[in-house]
Short mmCIF file of C-alpha atoms in Angstrom, two decimals:
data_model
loop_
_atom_site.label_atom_id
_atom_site.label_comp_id
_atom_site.label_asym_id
_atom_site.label_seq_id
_atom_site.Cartn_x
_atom_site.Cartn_y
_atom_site.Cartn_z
CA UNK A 993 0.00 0.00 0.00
CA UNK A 994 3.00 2.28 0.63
CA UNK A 995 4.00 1.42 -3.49
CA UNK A 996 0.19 2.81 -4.51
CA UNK A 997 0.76 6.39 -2.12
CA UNK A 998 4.27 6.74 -3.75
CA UNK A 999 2.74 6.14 -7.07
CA UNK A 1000 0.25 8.33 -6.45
CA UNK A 1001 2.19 11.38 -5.35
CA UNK A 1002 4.98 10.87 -7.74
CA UNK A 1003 1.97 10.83 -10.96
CA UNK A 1004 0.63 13.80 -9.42
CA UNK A 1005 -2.88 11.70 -9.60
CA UNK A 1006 -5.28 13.52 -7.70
CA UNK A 1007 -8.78 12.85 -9.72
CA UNK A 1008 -10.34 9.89 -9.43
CA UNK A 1009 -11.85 8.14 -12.60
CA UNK A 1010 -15.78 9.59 -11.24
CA UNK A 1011 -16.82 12.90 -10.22
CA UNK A 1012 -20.33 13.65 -8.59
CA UNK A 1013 -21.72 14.11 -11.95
CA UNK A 1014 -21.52 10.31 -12.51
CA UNK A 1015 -23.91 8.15 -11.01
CA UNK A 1016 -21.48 6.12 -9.58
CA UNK A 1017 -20.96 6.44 -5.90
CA UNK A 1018 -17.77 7.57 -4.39
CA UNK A 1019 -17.09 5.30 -1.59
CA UNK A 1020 -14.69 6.23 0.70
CA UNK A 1021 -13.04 5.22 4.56
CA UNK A 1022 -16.14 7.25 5.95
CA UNK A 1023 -18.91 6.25 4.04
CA UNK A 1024 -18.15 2.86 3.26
CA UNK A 1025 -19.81 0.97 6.24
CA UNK A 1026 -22.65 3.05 5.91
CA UNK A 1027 -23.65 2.47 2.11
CA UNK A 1028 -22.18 -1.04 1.42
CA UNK A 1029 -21.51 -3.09 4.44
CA UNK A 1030 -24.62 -1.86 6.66
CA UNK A 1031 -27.06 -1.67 4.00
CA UNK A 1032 -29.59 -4.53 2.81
CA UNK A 1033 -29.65 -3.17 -0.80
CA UNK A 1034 -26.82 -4.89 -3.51
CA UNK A 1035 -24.07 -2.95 -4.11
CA UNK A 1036 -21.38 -3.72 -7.39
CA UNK A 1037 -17.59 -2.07 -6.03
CA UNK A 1038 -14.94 -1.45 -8.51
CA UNK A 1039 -11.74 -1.38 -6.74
CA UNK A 1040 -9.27 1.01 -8.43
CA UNK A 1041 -6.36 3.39 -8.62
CA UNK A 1042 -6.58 6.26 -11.07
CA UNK A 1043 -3.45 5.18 -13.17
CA UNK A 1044 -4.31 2.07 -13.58
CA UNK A 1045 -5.11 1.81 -17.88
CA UNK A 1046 -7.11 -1.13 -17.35
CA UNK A 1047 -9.67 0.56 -14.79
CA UNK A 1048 -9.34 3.73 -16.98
CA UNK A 1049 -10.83 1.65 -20.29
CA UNK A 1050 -13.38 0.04 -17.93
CA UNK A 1051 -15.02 3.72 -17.04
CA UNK A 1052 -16.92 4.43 -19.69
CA UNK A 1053 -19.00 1.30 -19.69
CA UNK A 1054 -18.78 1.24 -15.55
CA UNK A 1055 -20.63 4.94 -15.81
CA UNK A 1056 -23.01 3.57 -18.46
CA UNK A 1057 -23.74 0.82 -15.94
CA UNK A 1058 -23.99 2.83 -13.15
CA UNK A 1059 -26.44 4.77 -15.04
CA UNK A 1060 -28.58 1.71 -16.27
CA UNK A 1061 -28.86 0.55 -12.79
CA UNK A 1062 -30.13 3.68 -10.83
CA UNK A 1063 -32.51 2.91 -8.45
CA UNK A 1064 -32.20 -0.54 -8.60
CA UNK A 1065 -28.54 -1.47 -7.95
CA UNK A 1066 -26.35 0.40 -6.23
CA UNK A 1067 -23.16 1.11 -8.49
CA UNK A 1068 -19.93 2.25 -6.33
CA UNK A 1069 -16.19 2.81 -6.80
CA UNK A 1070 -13.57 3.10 -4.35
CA UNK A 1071 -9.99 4.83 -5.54
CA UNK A 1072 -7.61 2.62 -3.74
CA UNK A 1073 -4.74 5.25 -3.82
CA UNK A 1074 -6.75 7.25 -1.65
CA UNK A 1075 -8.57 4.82 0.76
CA UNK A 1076 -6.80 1.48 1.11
CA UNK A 1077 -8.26 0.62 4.11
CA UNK A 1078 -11.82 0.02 2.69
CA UNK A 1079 -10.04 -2.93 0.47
CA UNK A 1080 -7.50 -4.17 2.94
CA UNK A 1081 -10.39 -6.79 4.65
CA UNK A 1082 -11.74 -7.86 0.95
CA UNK A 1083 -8.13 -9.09 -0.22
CA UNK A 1084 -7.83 -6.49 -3.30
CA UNK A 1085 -4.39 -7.11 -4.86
CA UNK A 1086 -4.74 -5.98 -8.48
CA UNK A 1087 -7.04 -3.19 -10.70
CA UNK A 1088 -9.98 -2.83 -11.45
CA UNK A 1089 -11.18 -5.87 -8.62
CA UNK A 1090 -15.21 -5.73 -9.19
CA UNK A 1091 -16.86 -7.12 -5.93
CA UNK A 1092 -20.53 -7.58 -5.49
CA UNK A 1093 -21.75 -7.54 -2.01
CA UNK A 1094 -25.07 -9.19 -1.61
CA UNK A 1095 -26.43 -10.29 1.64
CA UNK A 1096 -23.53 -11.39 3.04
CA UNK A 1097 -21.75 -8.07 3.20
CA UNK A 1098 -17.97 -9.69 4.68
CA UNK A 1099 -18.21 -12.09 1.98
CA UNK A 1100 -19.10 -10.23 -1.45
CA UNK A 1101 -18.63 -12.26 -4.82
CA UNK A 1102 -15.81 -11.47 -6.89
CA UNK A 1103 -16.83 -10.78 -10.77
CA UNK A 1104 -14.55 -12.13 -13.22
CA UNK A 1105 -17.29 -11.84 -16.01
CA UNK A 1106 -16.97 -9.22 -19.52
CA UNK A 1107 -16.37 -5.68 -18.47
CA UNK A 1108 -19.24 -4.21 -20.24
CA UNK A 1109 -22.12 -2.60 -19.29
CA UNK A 1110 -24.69 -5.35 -20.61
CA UNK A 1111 -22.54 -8.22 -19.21
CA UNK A 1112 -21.68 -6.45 -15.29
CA UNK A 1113 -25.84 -5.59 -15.77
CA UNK A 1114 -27.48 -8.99 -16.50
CA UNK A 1115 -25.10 -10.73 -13.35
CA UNK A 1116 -26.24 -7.63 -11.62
CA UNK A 1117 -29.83 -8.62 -11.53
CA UNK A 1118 -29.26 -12.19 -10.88
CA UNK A 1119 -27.35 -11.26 -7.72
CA UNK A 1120 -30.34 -8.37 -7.10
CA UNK A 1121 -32.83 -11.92 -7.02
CA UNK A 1122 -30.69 -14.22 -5.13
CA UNK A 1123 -30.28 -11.12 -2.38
CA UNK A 1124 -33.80 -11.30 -2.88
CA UNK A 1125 -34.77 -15.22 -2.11
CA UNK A 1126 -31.30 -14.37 0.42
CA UNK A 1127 -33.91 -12.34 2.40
CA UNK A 1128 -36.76 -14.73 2.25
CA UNK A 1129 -35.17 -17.29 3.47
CA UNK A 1130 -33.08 -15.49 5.69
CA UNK A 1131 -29.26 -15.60 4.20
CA UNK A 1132 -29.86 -19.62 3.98
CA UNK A 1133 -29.21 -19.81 0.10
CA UNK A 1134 -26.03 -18.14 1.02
CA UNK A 1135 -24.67 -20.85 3.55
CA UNK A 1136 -21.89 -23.58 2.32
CA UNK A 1137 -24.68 -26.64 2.80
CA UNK A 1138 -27.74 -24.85 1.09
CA UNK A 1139 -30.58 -25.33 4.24
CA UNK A 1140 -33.22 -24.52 1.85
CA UNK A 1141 -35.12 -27.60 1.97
CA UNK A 1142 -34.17 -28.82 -1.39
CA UNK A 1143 -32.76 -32.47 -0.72
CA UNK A 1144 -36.25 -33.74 -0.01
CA UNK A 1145 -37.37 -33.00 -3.27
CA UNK A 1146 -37.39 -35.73 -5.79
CA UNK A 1147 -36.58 -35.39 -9.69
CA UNK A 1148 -34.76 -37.52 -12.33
CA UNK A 1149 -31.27 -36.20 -10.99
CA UNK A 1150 -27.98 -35.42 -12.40
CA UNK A 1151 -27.37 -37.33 -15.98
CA UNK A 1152 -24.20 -39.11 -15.90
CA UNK A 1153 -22.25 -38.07 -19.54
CA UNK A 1154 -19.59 -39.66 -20.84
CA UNK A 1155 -17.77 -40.02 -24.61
CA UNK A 1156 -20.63 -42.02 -25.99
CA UNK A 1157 -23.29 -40.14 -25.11
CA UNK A 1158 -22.27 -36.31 -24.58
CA UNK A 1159 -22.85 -35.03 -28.51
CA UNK A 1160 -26.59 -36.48 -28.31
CA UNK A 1161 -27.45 -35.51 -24.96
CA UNK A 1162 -25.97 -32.10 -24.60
CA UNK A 1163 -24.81 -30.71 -27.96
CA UNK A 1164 -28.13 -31.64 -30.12
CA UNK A 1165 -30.18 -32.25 -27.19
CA UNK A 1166 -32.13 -28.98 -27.89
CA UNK A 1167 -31.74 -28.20 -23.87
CA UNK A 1168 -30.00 -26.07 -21.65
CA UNK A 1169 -27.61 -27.87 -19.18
CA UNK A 1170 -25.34 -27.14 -16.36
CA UNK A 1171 -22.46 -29.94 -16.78
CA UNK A 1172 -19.94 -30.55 -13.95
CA UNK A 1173 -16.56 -31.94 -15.15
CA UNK A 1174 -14.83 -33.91 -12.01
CA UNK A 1175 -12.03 -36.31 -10.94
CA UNK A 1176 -12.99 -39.29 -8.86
CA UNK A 1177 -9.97 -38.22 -6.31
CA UNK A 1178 -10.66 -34.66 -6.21
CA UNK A 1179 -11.90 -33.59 -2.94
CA UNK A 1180 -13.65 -30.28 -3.93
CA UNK A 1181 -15.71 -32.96 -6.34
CA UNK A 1182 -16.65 -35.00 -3.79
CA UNK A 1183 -17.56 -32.38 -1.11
CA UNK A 1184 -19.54 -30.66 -4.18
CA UNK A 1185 -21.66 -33.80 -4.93
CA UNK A 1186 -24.26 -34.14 -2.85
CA UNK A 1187 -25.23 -30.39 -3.28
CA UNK A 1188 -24.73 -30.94 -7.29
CA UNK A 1189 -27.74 -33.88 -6.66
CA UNK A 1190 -29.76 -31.58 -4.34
CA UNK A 1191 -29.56 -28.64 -7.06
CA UNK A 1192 -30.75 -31.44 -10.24
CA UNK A 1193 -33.34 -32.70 -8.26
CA UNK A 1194 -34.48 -29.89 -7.40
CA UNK A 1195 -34.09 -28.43 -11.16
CA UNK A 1196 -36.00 -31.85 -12.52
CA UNK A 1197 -39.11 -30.59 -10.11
CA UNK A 1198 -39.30 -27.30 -10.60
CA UNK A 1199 -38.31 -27.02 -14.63
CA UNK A 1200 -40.48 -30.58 -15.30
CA UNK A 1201 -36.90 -31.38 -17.15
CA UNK A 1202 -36.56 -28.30 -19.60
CA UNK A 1203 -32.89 -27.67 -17.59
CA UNK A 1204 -30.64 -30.53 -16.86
CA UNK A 1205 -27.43 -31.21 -14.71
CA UNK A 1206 -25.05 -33.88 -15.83
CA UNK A 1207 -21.18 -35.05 -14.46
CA UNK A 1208 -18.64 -35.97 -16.30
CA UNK A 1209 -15.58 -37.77 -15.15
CA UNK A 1210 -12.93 -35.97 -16.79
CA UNK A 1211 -10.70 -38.69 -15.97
CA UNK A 1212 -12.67 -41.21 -18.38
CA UNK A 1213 -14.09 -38.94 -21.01
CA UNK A 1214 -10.52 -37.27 -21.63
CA UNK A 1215 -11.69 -36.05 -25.73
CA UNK A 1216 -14.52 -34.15 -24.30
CA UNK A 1217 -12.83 -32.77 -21.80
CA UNK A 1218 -10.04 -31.69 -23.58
CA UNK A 1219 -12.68 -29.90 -26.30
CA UNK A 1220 -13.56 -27.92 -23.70
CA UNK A 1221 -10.12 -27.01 -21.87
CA UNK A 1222 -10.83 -28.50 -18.48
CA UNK A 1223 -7.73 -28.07 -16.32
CA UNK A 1224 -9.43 -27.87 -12.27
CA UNK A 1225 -11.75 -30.04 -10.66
CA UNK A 1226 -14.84 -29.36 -10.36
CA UNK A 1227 -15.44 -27.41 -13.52
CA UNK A 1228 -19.06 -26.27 -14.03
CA UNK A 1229 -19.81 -25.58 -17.93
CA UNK A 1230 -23.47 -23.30 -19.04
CA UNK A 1231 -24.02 -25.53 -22.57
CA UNK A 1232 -27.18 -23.28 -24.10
CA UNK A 1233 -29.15 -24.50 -26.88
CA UNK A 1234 -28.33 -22.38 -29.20
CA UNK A 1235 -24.84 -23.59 -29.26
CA UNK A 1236 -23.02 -21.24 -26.87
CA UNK A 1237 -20.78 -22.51 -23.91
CA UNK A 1238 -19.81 -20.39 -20.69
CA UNK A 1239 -18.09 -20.93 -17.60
CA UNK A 1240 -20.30 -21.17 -14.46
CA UNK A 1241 -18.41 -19.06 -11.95
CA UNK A 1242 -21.22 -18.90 -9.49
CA UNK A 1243 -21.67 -20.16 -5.60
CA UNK A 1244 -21.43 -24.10 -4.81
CA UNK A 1245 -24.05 -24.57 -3.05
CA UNK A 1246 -27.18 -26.28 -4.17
CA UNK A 1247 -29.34 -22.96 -3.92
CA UNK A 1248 -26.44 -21.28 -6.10
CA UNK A 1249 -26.79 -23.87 -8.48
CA UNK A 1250 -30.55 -24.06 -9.21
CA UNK A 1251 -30.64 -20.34 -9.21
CA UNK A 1252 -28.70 -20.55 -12.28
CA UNK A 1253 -30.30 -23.11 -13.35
CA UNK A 1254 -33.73 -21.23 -12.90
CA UNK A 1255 -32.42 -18.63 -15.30
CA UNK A 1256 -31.95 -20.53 -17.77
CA UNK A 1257 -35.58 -21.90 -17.55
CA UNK A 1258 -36.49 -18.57 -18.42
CA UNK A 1259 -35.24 -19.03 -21.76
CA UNK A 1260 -37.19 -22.51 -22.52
CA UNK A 1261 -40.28 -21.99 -20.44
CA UNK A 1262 -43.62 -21.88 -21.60
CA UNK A 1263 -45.36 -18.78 -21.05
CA UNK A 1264 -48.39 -18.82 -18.42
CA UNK A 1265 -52.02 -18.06 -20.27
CA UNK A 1266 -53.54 -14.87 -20.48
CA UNK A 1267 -56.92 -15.27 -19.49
CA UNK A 1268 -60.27 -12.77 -20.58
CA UNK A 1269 -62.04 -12.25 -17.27
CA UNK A 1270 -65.72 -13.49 -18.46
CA UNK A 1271 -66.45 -15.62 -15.38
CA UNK A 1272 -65.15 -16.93 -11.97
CA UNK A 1273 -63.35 -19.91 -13.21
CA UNK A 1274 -61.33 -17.59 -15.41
CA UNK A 1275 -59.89 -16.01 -12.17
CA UNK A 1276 -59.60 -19.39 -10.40
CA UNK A 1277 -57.69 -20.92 -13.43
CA UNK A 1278 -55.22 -17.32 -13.35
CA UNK A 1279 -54.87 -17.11 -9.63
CA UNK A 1280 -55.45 -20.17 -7.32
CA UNK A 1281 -51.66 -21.39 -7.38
CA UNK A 1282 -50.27 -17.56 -8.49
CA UNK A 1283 -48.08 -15.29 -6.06
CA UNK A 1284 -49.77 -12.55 -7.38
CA UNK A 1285 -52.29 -11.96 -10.21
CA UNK A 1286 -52.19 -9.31 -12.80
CA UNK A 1287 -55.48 -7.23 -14.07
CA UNK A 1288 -55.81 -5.26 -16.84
CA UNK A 1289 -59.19 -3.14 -17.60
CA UNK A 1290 -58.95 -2.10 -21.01
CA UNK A 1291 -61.15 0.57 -22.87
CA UNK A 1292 -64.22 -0.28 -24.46
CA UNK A 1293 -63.91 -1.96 -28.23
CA UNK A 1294 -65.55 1.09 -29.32
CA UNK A 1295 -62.46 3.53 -27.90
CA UNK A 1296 -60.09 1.31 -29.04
CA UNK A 1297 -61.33 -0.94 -31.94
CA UNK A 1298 -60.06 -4.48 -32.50
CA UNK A 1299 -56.55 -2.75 -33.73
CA UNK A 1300 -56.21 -1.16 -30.53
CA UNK A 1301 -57.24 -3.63 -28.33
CA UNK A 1302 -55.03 -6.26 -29.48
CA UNK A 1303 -51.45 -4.04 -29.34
CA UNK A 1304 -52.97 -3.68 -25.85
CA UNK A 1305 -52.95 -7.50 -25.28
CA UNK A 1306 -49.72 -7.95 -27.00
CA UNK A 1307 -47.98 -5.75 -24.39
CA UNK A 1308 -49.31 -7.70 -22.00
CA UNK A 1309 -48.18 -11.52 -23.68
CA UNK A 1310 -44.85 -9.47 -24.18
CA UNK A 1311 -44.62 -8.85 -20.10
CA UNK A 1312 -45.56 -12.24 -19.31
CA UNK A 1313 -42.86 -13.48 -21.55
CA UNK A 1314 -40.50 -11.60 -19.73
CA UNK A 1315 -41.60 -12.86 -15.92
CA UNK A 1316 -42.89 -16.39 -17.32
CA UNK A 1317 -40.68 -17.85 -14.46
CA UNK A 1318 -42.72 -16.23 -12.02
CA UNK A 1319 -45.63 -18.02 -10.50
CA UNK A 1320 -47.51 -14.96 -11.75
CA UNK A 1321 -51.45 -15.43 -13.00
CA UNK A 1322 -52.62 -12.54 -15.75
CA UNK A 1323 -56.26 -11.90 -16.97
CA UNK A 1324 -57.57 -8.81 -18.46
CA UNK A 1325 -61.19 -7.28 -19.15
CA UNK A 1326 -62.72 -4.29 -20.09
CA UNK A 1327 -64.63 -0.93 -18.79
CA UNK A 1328 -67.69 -1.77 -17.09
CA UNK A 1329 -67.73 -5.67 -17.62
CA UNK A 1330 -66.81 -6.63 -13.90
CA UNK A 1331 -68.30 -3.51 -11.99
CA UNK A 1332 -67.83 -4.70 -8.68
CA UNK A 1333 -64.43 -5.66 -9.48
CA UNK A 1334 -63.58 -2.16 -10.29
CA UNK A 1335 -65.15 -0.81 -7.39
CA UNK A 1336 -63.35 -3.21 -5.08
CA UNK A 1337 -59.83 -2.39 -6.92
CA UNK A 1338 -60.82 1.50 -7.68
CA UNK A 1339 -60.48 1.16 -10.93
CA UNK A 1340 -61.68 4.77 -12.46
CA UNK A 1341 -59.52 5.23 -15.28
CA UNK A 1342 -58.66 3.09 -18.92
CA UNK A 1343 -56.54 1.60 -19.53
CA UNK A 1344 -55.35 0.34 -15.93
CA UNK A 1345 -53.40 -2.40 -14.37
CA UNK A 1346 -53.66 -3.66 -11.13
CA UNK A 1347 -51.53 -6.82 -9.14
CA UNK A 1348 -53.29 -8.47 -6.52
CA UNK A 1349 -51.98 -10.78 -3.87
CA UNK A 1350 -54.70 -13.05 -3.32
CA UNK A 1351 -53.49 -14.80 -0.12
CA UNK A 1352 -52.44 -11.26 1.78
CA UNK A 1353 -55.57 -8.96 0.43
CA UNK A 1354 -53.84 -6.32 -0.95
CA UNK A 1355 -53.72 -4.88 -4.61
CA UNK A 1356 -50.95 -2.29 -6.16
CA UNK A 1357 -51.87 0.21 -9.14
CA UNK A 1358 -49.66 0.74 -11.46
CA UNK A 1359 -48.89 4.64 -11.78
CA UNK A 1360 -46.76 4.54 -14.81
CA UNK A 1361 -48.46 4.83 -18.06
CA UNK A 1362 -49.71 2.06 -20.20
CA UNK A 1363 -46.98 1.57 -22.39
CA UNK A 1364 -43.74 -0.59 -23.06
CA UNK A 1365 -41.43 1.27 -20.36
CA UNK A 1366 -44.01 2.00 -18.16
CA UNK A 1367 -44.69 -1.72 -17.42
CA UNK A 1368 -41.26 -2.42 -17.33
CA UNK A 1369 -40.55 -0.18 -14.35
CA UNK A 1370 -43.48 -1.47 -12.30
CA UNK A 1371 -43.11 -5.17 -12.86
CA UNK A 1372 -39.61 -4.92 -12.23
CA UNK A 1373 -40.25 -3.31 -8.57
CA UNK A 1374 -42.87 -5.42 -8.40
CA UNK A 1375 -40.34 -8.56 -8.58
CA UNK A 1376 -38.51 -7.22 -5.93
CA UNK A 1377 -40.82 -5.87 -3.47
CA UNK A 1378 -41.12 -2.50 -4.21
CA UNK A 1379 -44.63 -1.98 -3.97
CA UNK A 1380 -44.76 1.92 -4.01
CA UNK A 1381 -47.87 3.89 -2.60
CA UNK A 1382 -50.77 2.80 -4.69
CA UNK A 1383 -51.33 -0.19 -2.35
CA UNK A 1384 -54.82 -0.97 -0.96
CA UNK A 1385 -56.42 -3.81 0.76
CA UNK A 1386 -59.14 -5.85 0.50
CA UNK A 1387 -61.34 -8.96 2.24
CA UNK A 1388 -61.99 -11.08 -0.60
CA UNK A 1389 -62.14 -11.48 -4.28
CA UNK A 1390 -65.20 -9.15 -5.34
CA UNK A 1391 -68.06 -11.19 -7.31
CA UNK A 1392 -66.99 -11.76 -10.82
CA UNK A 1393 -69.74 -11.33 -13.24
CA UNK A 1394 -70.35 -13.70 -16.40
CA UNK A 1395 -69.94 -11.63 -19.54
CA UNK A 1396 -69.20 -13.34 -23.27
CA UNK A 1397 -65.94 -13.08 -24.28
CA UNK A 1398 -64.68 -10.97 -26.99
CA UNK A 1399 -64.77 -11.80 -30.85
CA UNK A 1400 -62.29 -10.21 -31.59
CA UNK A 1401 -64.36 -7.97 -34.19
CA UNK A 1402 -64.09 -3.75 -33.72
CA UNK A 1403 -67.27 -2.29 -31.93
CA UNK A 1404 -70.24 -1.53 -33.63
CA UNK A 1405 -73.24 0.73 -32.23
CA UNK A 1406 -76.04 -0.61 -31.98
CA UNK A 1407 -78.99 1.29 -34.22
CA UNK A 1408 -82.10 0.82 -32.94
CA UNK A 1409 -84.67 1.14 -35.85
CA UNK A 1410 -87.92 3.66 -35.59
CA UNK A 1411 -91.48 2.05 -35.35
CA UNK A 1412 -93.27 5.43 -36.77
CA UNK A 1413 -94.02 6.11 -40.42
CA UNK A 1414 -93.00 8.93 -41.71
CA UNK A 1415 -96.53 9.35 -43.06
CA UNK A 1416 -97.78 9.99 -39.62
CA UNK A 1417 -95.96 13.17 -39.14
CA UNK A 1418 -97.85 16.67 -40.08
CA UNK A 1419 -96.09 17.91 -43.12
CA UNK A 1420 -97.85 21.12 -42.58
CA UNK A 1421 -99.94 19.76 -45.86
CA UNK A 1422 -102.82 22.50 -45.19
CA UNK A 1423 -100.71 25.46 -45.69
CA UNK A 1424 -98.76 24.24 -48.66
CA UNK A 1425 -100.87 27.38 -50.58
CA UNK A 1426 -100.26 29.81 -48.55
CA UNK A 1427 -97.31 32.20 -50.29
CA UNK A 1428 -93.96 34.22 -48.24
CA UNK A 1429 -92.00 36.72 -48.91
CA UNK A 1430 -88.42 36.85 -49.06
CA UNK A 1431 -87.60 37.21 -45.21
CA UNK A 1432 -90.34 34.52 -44.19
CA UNK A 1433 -93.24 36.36 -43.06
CA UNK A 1434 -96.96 35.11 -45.06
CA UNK A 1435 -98.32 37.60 -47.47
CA UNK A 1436 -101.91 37.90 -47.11
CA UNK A 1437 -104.10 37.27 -50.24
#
């Protein structure tokens, strides 16, 4: 540390890579306990020294990141020429170090990933919803022997792979697998394997098979492992459908595991139904098993026409195909069709979109506007419990009326047709004799 304040003097470095115009936070010896390790929000931490080329490429994208992520992760930087101490307990030895500190604040995961924006932002949010099951469960996903209740679930297990079979199974297989590559004698491998069969049978269960885990024994199937550069024991591989292979640099533990594992079912599961709210057993179907359920009122056909109405429910099958993996239900109906529905919900505007929680009462509005980014922002809080302060509460389920569903035809008014005859009316027929002048008035004969 003595080398970095000699550097730093001699270079005449006094700016740090961020000023307060960035939204990255400057985290210093003072504020550091405060913001990071007291805090129960995520934080990412780039660890750097102001000379250092590498951390001055990674800026740019850091700042977009930083940017990207406001208000939902917490983007910091510490300048290690200046505060050493913040870095000294977290074992920082080179620049830029990028630590993300989750719910276990003394023990925040080291990111080795791409240094870009997109790549530091997707591992950002699947930190931000393992803090979030973290906190659920209360930090048990986070312990070394997974406590979440997952070896008593049953499921086909891990596949066992080997020369013969890998190419079919795994490379044309059409699914996404997490593939551990291990050495009989290794002792990481063998503490490792009863959380690796915890995490597939818990995958089998909850994916119905759409993921799969498989183990290798590197010492057997030496081609394949070769292929793919194996050189440590245990060596977890992502192998996606599409072809791609990545390293899985993520926690041991079984919870660890099947979290990635769940993310990947996001890719290959099938989207939940959108249901039209015509009658109770549409909102039994949507919501008996959900964590929440999603409403939409939409406009009448005649405001919106059938053009109208279905971009409406196409931004809705686009959000659902977004949170598929969510236990979420989704149903949507129109002005006036479920009255005491609206009432209940205070529903007074269209369109609107409301998510109930059927098993604790309460319902959330959706403030944002009806659009693309609007939903985007709300579900996304929504996912992690940021409810805002449109919340109300309720006893139960108002009664749902039974309304015919939509044809899918634009709105036509209804014309209702006259029973007089237009013979009835008095034409006036008894003065058609009588003669006017020019400004209306009757000239007398």
């Amino acid at each position: 540390m003595k080398v970095l304040r000699l550097i730093s003097a001699v270079l005449g470095v006094a700016n740090a890579l961020y000023s307060a115009s960035d939204d990255v936070v400057e985290l210093t010896q003072s504020n550091f306990a405060s913001k990071v390790t007291k805090s129960d929000e995520l934080w990412i931490v780039e660890f750097y020294a102001p000379w250092c080329g590498h951390c001055k490429t990674l800026a740019p994208e850091y700042k977009k990141l930083a940017k990207e992520l406001k208000g939902t992760v917490n983007v910091g930087a510490v300048d290690m020429t200046q505060h050493q101490s913040v870095g000294a307990p977290f074992g920082i030895k080179g620049f830029p170090t990028i630590k993300i500190f989750g719910y276990n604040k003394q023990k925040p995961v080291d990111y080795n990933g791409q240094r870009t924006a997109d790549a530091m932002g997707d591992e950002a949010f699947k930190q931000l919803r393992k803090l979030t099951k973290d906190k659920a469960s209360g930090g048990k996903s986070s312990g070394g022997s997974g406590g979440s209740g997952n070896k008593g679930k049953t499921g086909k297990g891990s596949t066992i792979l080997t020369d013969s079979n890998f190419r079919s199974k795994v490379i044309e297989g059409g699914d996404p697998w997490l593939v551990e590559f291990y050495a009989p004698w290794c002792g990481h491998c063998q503490r490792l394997e009863p959380e690796w069969k915890s995490a597939a049978n818990t995958v089998a269960a909850e994916t119905g098979g759409k993921v799969k885990l498989g183990h290798l024994d590197a010492t057997q199937a030496q081609q394949i492992a070769g292929q793919y550069g194996i050189q440590g024991y245990p060596t977890i591989k992502i192998f996606y459908p599409d072809g791609r292979v990545e390293d899985y640099n993520g926690g041991r533990t079984a919870d660890d595991i099947v979290a990635q594992a769940m993310i990947l079912f996001e890719d290959v599961a099938e989207p939940p139904e959108l249901f039209e709210l015509t009658n109770k057993d549409a909102l039994d179907k949507a919501c008996t098993d959900a964590q929440v359920c999603i409403v939409a009122f939409l406009p009448h056909i005649l405001d919106d026409q059938a053009a109208g109405r279905n971009d409406r429910l196409k931004l809705l099958r686009d959000m659902i195909e977004t949170y598929k993996r969510k236990k979420w239900g989704w149903l949507w109906t129109t002005v006036a069709s479920q009255p005491e529905l609206e009432k209940q919900l205070g529903v007074s505007d269209y369109p609107s979109l409301i998510v109930v929680n059927p098993r604790k009462h309460l319902a959330v509005k959706m403030l944002q506007g009806f659009s693309k980014s609007g939903m985007e922002e709300f579900f996304r809080n929504i996912a992690y419990g940021k409810t805002g302060t449109a919340v109300s509460s309720f006893e139960e389920f108002a009664a749902i009326a039974d309304v015919e569903a939509w044809d899918g035809k634009d709105g036509q008014l209804d014309v209702e047709e006259a029973d007089d005859d237009l013979d009835d009316f008095d034409w006036g027929d008894d003065e058609e004799d009588d003669e006017y002048d020019q400004w209306g008035r009757k000239i007398e004969l």
